[in-house]
């Protein structure tokens, strides 16, 4: 089942006419020309900015409606559960609030439109942290975590929203998501009884500038060309 779809997507200065389906349970990657383009594309994919053309669909619904739901605190109309969010981004730095512990960051994660109780949010935070190797770090503040731990914590926060899709921002200044998720691949070995793949129910898309940084997650990433005017500006 397709969870995230880029439908003839055009983003000014970044790409033209990109189409890509990301099935639920799959990790795909898109390669753009520079880090500014990474950020611009991420913002379009999560509905913070409008595309120049085309659409971003999450389970068949335009992602721009997510922002409207958040702004008006409405329940989402996509997803198979009332407390699901549509699409969440994970910044390359993890995006944690520095004045909250890891557990507080995770427990504060569920979408405000989902009306999840504090007890449920705390339980979900601990359940999400464990497979990512973060359970013993819940009392720590972000500044006391390693760079990779902060990345994984950012992923855990996104997962606590119960999203239909996740967009991972990659940066050459941070560990690769290939490396960061090596912990997950080890912990979520299907030969271990009673373990569940945290990404099995979401569509995951990594935005990067270097295909080598995602070679394990997606050996065949989609490279996009910038519009002609962007290429001309780069050489001018």
GROMACS .gro file of C-alpha atoms in nm:
model
  236
    1UNK     CA    1   0.000   0.000   0.000
    2UNK     CA    2   0.128   0.346  -0.092
    3UNK     CA    3   0.153   0.566   0.216
    4UNK     CA    4   0.341   0.866   0.073
    5UNK     CA    5   0.314   0.983  -0.286
    6UNK     CA    6   0.498   1.263  -0.467
    7UNK     CA    7   0.263   1.335  -0.755
    8UNK     CA    8   0.433   1.532  -1.036
    9UNK     CA    9   0.589   1.750  -0.765
   10UNK     CA   10   0.766   2.074  -0.852
   11UNK     CA   11   0.947   2.277  -0.585
   12UNK     CA   12   1.084   2.616  -0.689
   13UNK     CA   13   1.463   2.609  -0.712
   14UNK     CA   14   1.478   2.242  -0.609
   15UNK     CA   15   1.314   2.004  -0.855
   16UNK     CA   16   1.066   1.970  -1.139
   17UNK     CA   17   0.811   1.699  -1.206
   18UNK     CA   18   0.913   1.437  -0.950
   19UNK     CA   19   0.683   1.139  -0.901
   20UNK     CA   20   0.755   0.873  -0.640
   21UNK     CA   21   0.549   0.622  -0.441
   22UNK     CA   22   0.673   0.513  -0.098
   23UNK     CA   23   0.496   0.202   0.022
   24UNK     CA   24   0.411   0.147   0.386
   25UNK     CA   25   0.704  -0.028   0.552
   26UNK     CA   26   0.955   0.093   0.291
   27UNK     CA   27   1.240   0.345   0.317
   28UNK     CA   28   1.316   0.545   0.003
   29UNK     CA   29   1.553   0.836  -0.061
   30UNK     CA   30   1.559   1.146  -0.279
   31UNK     CA   31   1.891   1.311  -0.372
   32UNK     CA   32   1.901   1.689  -0.425
   33UNK     CA   33   2.187   1.921  -0.512
   34UNK     CA   34   2.257   2.107  -0.184
   35UNK     CA   35   2.157   2.137   0.180
   36UNK     CA   36   1.927   2.433   0.120
   37UNK     CA   37   1.734   2.216  -0.125
   38UNK     CA   38   1.710   1.942   0.139
   39UNK     CA   39   1.542   2.184   0.379
   40UNK     CA   40   1.311   2.330   0.114
   41UNK     CA   41   1.193   1.989   0.000
   42UNK     CA   42   1.135   1.869   0.356
   43UNK     CA   43   0.915   2.171   0.429
   44UNK     CA   44   0.704   2.104   0.121
   45UNK     CA   45   0.672   1.734   0.203
   46UNK     CA   46   0.532   1.806   0.551
   47UNK     CA   47   0.301   2.083   0.433
   48UNK     CA   48   0.486   2.383   0.577
   49UNK     CA   49   0.537   2.531   0.229
   50UNK     CA   50   0.332   2.501  -0.087
   51UNK     CA   51   0.485   2.336  -0.394
   52UNK     CA   52   0.511   2.522  -0.721
   53UNK     CA   53   0.320   2.239  -0.882
   54UNK     CA   54   0.194   1.888  -0.819
   55UNK     CA   55   0.094   1.738  -0.485
   56UNK     CA   56   0.221   1.549  -0.184
   57UNK     CA   57  -0.030   1.286  -0.078
   58UNK     CA   58  -0.039   1.086   0.244
   59UNK     CA   59  -0.275   0.792   0.212
   60UNK     CA   60  -0.439   0.974  -0.077
   61UNK     CA   61  -0.496   1.307   0.103
   62UNK     CA   62  -0.309   1.631   0.023
   63UNK     CA   63  -0.054   1.696   0.297
   64UNK     CA   64  -0.139   2.066   0.309
   65UNK     CA   65  -0.457   1.976   0.490
   66UNK     CA   66  -0.247   1.852   0.783
   67UNK     CA   67  -0.132   2.206   0.862
   68UNK     CA   68  -0.491   2.327   0.854
   69UNK     CA   69  -0.589   2.052   1.097
   70UNK     CA   70  -0.302   2.141   1.330
   71UNK     CA   71  -0.381   2.511   1.319
   72UNK     CA   72  -0.747   2.449   1.397
   73UNK     CA   73  -0.679   2.156   1.633
   74UNK     CA   74  -0.903   1.927   1.428
   75UNK     CA   75  -0.882   1.552   1.419
   76UNK     CA   76  -0.706   1.433   1.106
   77UNK     CA   77  -0.906   1.274   0.831
   78UNK     CA   78  -0.630   1.035   0.720
   79UNK     CA   79  -0.484   0.732   0.890
   80UNK     CA   80  -0.644   0.419   1.029
   81UNK     CA   81  -0.659   0.538   1.390
   82UNK     CA   82  -0.802   0.849   1.555
   83UNK     CA   83  -0.470   0.934   1.720
   84UNK     CA   84  -0.260   0.909   1.403
   85UNK     CA   85  -0.088   1.207   1.249
   86UNK     CA   86  -0.022   1.227   0.875
   87UNK     CA   87   0.342   1.308   0.818
   88UNK     CA   88   0.622   1.413   1.052
   89UNK     CA   89   0.972   1.535   0.980
   90UNK     CA   90   1.289   1.448   1.170
   91UNK     CA   91   1.561   1.710   1.145
   92UNK     CA   92   1.922   1.602   1.104
   93UNK     CA   93   1.994   1.726   1.457
   94UNK     CA   94   1.695   1.547   1.612
   95UNK     CA   95   1.507   1.868   1.693
   96UNK     CA   96   1.474   1.800   2.066
   97UNK     CA   97   1.378   2.073   2.311
   98UNK     CA   98   1.695   2.133   2.519
   99UNK     CA   99   1.516   2.217   2.845
  100UNK     CA  100   1.324   1.888   2.856
  101UNK     CA  101   1.453   1.540   2.932
  102UNK     CA  102   1.435   1.278   2.662
  103UNK     CA  103   1.128   1.124   2.824
  104UNK     CA  104   0.958   1.464   2.843
  105UNK     CA  105   1.040   1.528   2.477
  106UNK     CA  106   0.888   1.193   2.382
  107UNK     CA  107   0.584   1.220   2.607
  108UNK     CA  108   0.513   1.564   2.464
  109UNK     CA  109   0.531   1.421   2.116
  110UNK     CA  110   0.176   1.302   2.039
  111UNK     CA  111  -0.018   1.532   1.810
  112UNK     CA  112  -0.225   1.782   2.006
  113UNK     CA  113  -0.531   1.698   1.798
  114UNK     CA  114  -0.524   1.335   1.914
  115UNK     CA  115  -0.619   1.403   2.278
  116UNK     CA  116  -0.385   1.135   2.412
  117UNK     CA  117  -0.372   1.117   2.792
  118UNK     CA  118  -0.048   1.187   2.978
  119UNK     CA  119  -0.032   0.828   3.101
  120UNK     CA  120  -0.076   0.692   2.747
  121UNK     CA  121   0.183   0.935   2.609
  122UNK     CA  122   0.437   0.834   2.876
  123UNK     CA  123   0.379   0.463   2.817
  124UNK     CA  124   0.411   0.508   2.441
  125UNK     CA  125   0.731   0.710   2.490
  126UNK     CA  126   0.895   0.428   2.685
  127UNK     CA  127   0.775   0.164   2.440
  128UNK     CA  128   0.914   0.363   2.148
  129UNK     CA  129   1.248   0.436   2.317
  130UNK     CA  130   1.328   0.075   2.399
  131UNK     CA  131   1.379  -0.073   2.049
  132UNK     CA  132   1.595   0.226   1.956
  133UNK     CA  133   1.832   0.164   2.247
  134UNK     CA  134   1.718   0.480   2.430
  135UNK     CA  135   1.531   0.335   2.729
  136UNK     CA  136   1.824   0.388   2.968
  137UNK     CA  137   1.864   0.750   2.855
  138UNK     CA  138   1.513   0.879   2.923
  139UNK     CA  139   1.625   1.087   3.223
  140UNK     CA  140   1.895   1.270   3.027
  141UNK     CA  141   1.875   1.609   2.861
  142UNK     CA  142   1.959   1.642   2.490
  143UNK     CA  143   2.297   1.803   2.557
  144UNK     CA  144   2.400   1.486   2.743
  145UNK     CA  145   2.324   1.261   2.445
  146UNK     CA  146   2.557   1.179   2.159
  147UNK     CA  147   2.482   1.314   1.812
  148UNK     CA  148   2.354   0.976   1.699
  149UNK     CA  149   2.139   0.937   2.010
  150UNK     CA  150   1.980   1.275   1.940
  151UNK     CA  151   1.903   1.166   1.586
  152UNK     CA  152   1.737   0.847   1.707
  153UNK     CA  153   1.553   1.045   1.974
  154UNK     CA  154   1.417   1.274   1.704
  155UNK     CA  155   1.293   0.968   1.518
  156UNK     CA  156   1.135   0.840   1.838
  157UNK     CA  157   0.952   1.171   1.889
  158UNK     CA  158   0.815   1.150   1.536
  159UNK     CA  159   0.704   0.790   1.590
  160UNK     CA  160   0.519   0.892   1.907
  161UNK     CA  161   0.287   1.093   1.681
  162UNK     CA  162   0.186   0.762   1.519
  163UNK     CA  163   0.246   0.909   1.172
  164UNK     CA  164   0.146   0.759   0.841
  165UNK     CA  165   0.473   0.887   0.690
  166UNK     CA  166   0.808   1.019   0.812
  167UNK     CA  167   1.053   1.246   0.629
  168UNK     CA  168   1.415   1.228   0.746
  169UNK     CA  169   1.642   1.527   0.686
  170UNK     CA  170   2.001   1.424   0.616
  171UNK     CA  171   2.308   1.644   0.662
  172UNK     CA  172   2.677   1.579   0.585
  173UNK     CA  173   2.757   1.732   0.924
  174UNK     CA  174   2.573   1.453   1.107
  175UNK     CA  175   2.601   1.073   1.115
  176UNK     CA  176   2.422   0.911   0.825
  177UNK     CA  177   2.077   0.768   0.881
  178UNK     CA  178   2.232   0.443   0.757
  179UNK     CA  179   2.462   0.453   1.062
  180UNK     CA  180   2.203   0.583   1.306
  181UNK     CA  181   1.954   0.312   1.214
  182UNK     CA  182   2.217   0.039   1.243
  183UNK     CA  183   2.113   0.032   1.610
  184UNK     CA  184   1.756  -0.021   1.503
  185UNK     CA  185   1.845  -0.294   1.257
  186UNK     CA  186   2.031  -0.479   1.533
  187UNK     CA  187   1.757  -0.441   1.793
  188UNK     CA  188   1.478  -0.519   1.551
  189UNK     CA  189   1.624  -0.841   1.413
  190UNK     CA  190   1.322  -1.050   1.317
  191UNK     CA  191   1.488  -1.362   1.458
  192UNK     CA  192   1.437  -1.215   1.806
  193UNK     CA  193   1.094  -1.314   1.941
  194UNK     CA  194   0.831  -1.050   2.012
  195UNK     CA  195   1.009  -0.758   1.845
  196UNK     CA  196   0.827  -0.528   1.606
  197UNK     CA  197   0.976  -0.308   1.337
  198UNK     CA  198   0.895   0.051   1.432
  199UNK     CA  199   0.901   0.155   1.068
  200UNK     CA  200   0.679  -0.128   0.945
  201UNK     CA  201   0.361   0.081   0.959
  202UNK     CA  202   0.497   0.404   0.810
  203UNK     CA  203   0.631   0.522   0.476
  204UNK     CA  204   0.979   0.669   0.527
  205UNK     CA  205   1.157   0.910   0.293
  206UNK     CA  206   1.514   1.038   0.339
  207UNK     CA  207   1.621   1.364   0.172
  208UNK     CA  208   1.997   1.381   0.115
  209UNK     CA  209   2.266   1.535  -0.108
  210UNK     CA  210   2.474   1.218  -0.135
  211UNK     CA  211   2.342   0.876  -0.244
  212UNK     CA  212   2.633   0.706  -0.064
  213UNK     CA  213   2.484   0.821   0.269
  214UNK     CA  214   2.169   0.612   0.215
  215UNK     CA  215   2.312   0.309   0.036
  216UNK     CA  216   2.182   0.059   0.294
  217UNK     CA  217   1.841   0.219   0.337
  218UNK     CA  218   1.776   0.267  -0.035
  219UNK     CA  219   2.028   0.128  -0.286
  220UNK     CA  220   1.838   0.296  -0.570
  221UNK     CA  221   1.761   0.654  -0.456
  222UNK     CA  222   1.580   0.899  -0.681
  223UNK     CA  223   1.803   1.179  -0.807
  224UNK     CA  224   1.628   1.504  -0.900
  225UNK     CA  225   1.751   1.785  -1.120
  226UNK     CA  226   1.704   2.149  -1.020
  227UNK     CA  227   1.503   2.370  -1.256
  228UNK     CA  228   1.698   2.532  -1.538
  229UNK     CA  229   1.697   2.872  -1.366
  230UNK     CA  230   1.850   2.720  -1.051
  231UNK     CA  231   2.126   2.551  -1.250
  232UNK     CA  232   2.195   2.875  -1.434
  233UNK     CA  233   2.212   3.067  -1.107
  234UNK     CA  234   2.461   2.819  -0.966
  235UNK     CA  235   2.696   2.874  -1.259
  236UNK     CA  236   2.643   3.248  -1.285
   0.00000   0.00000   0.00000
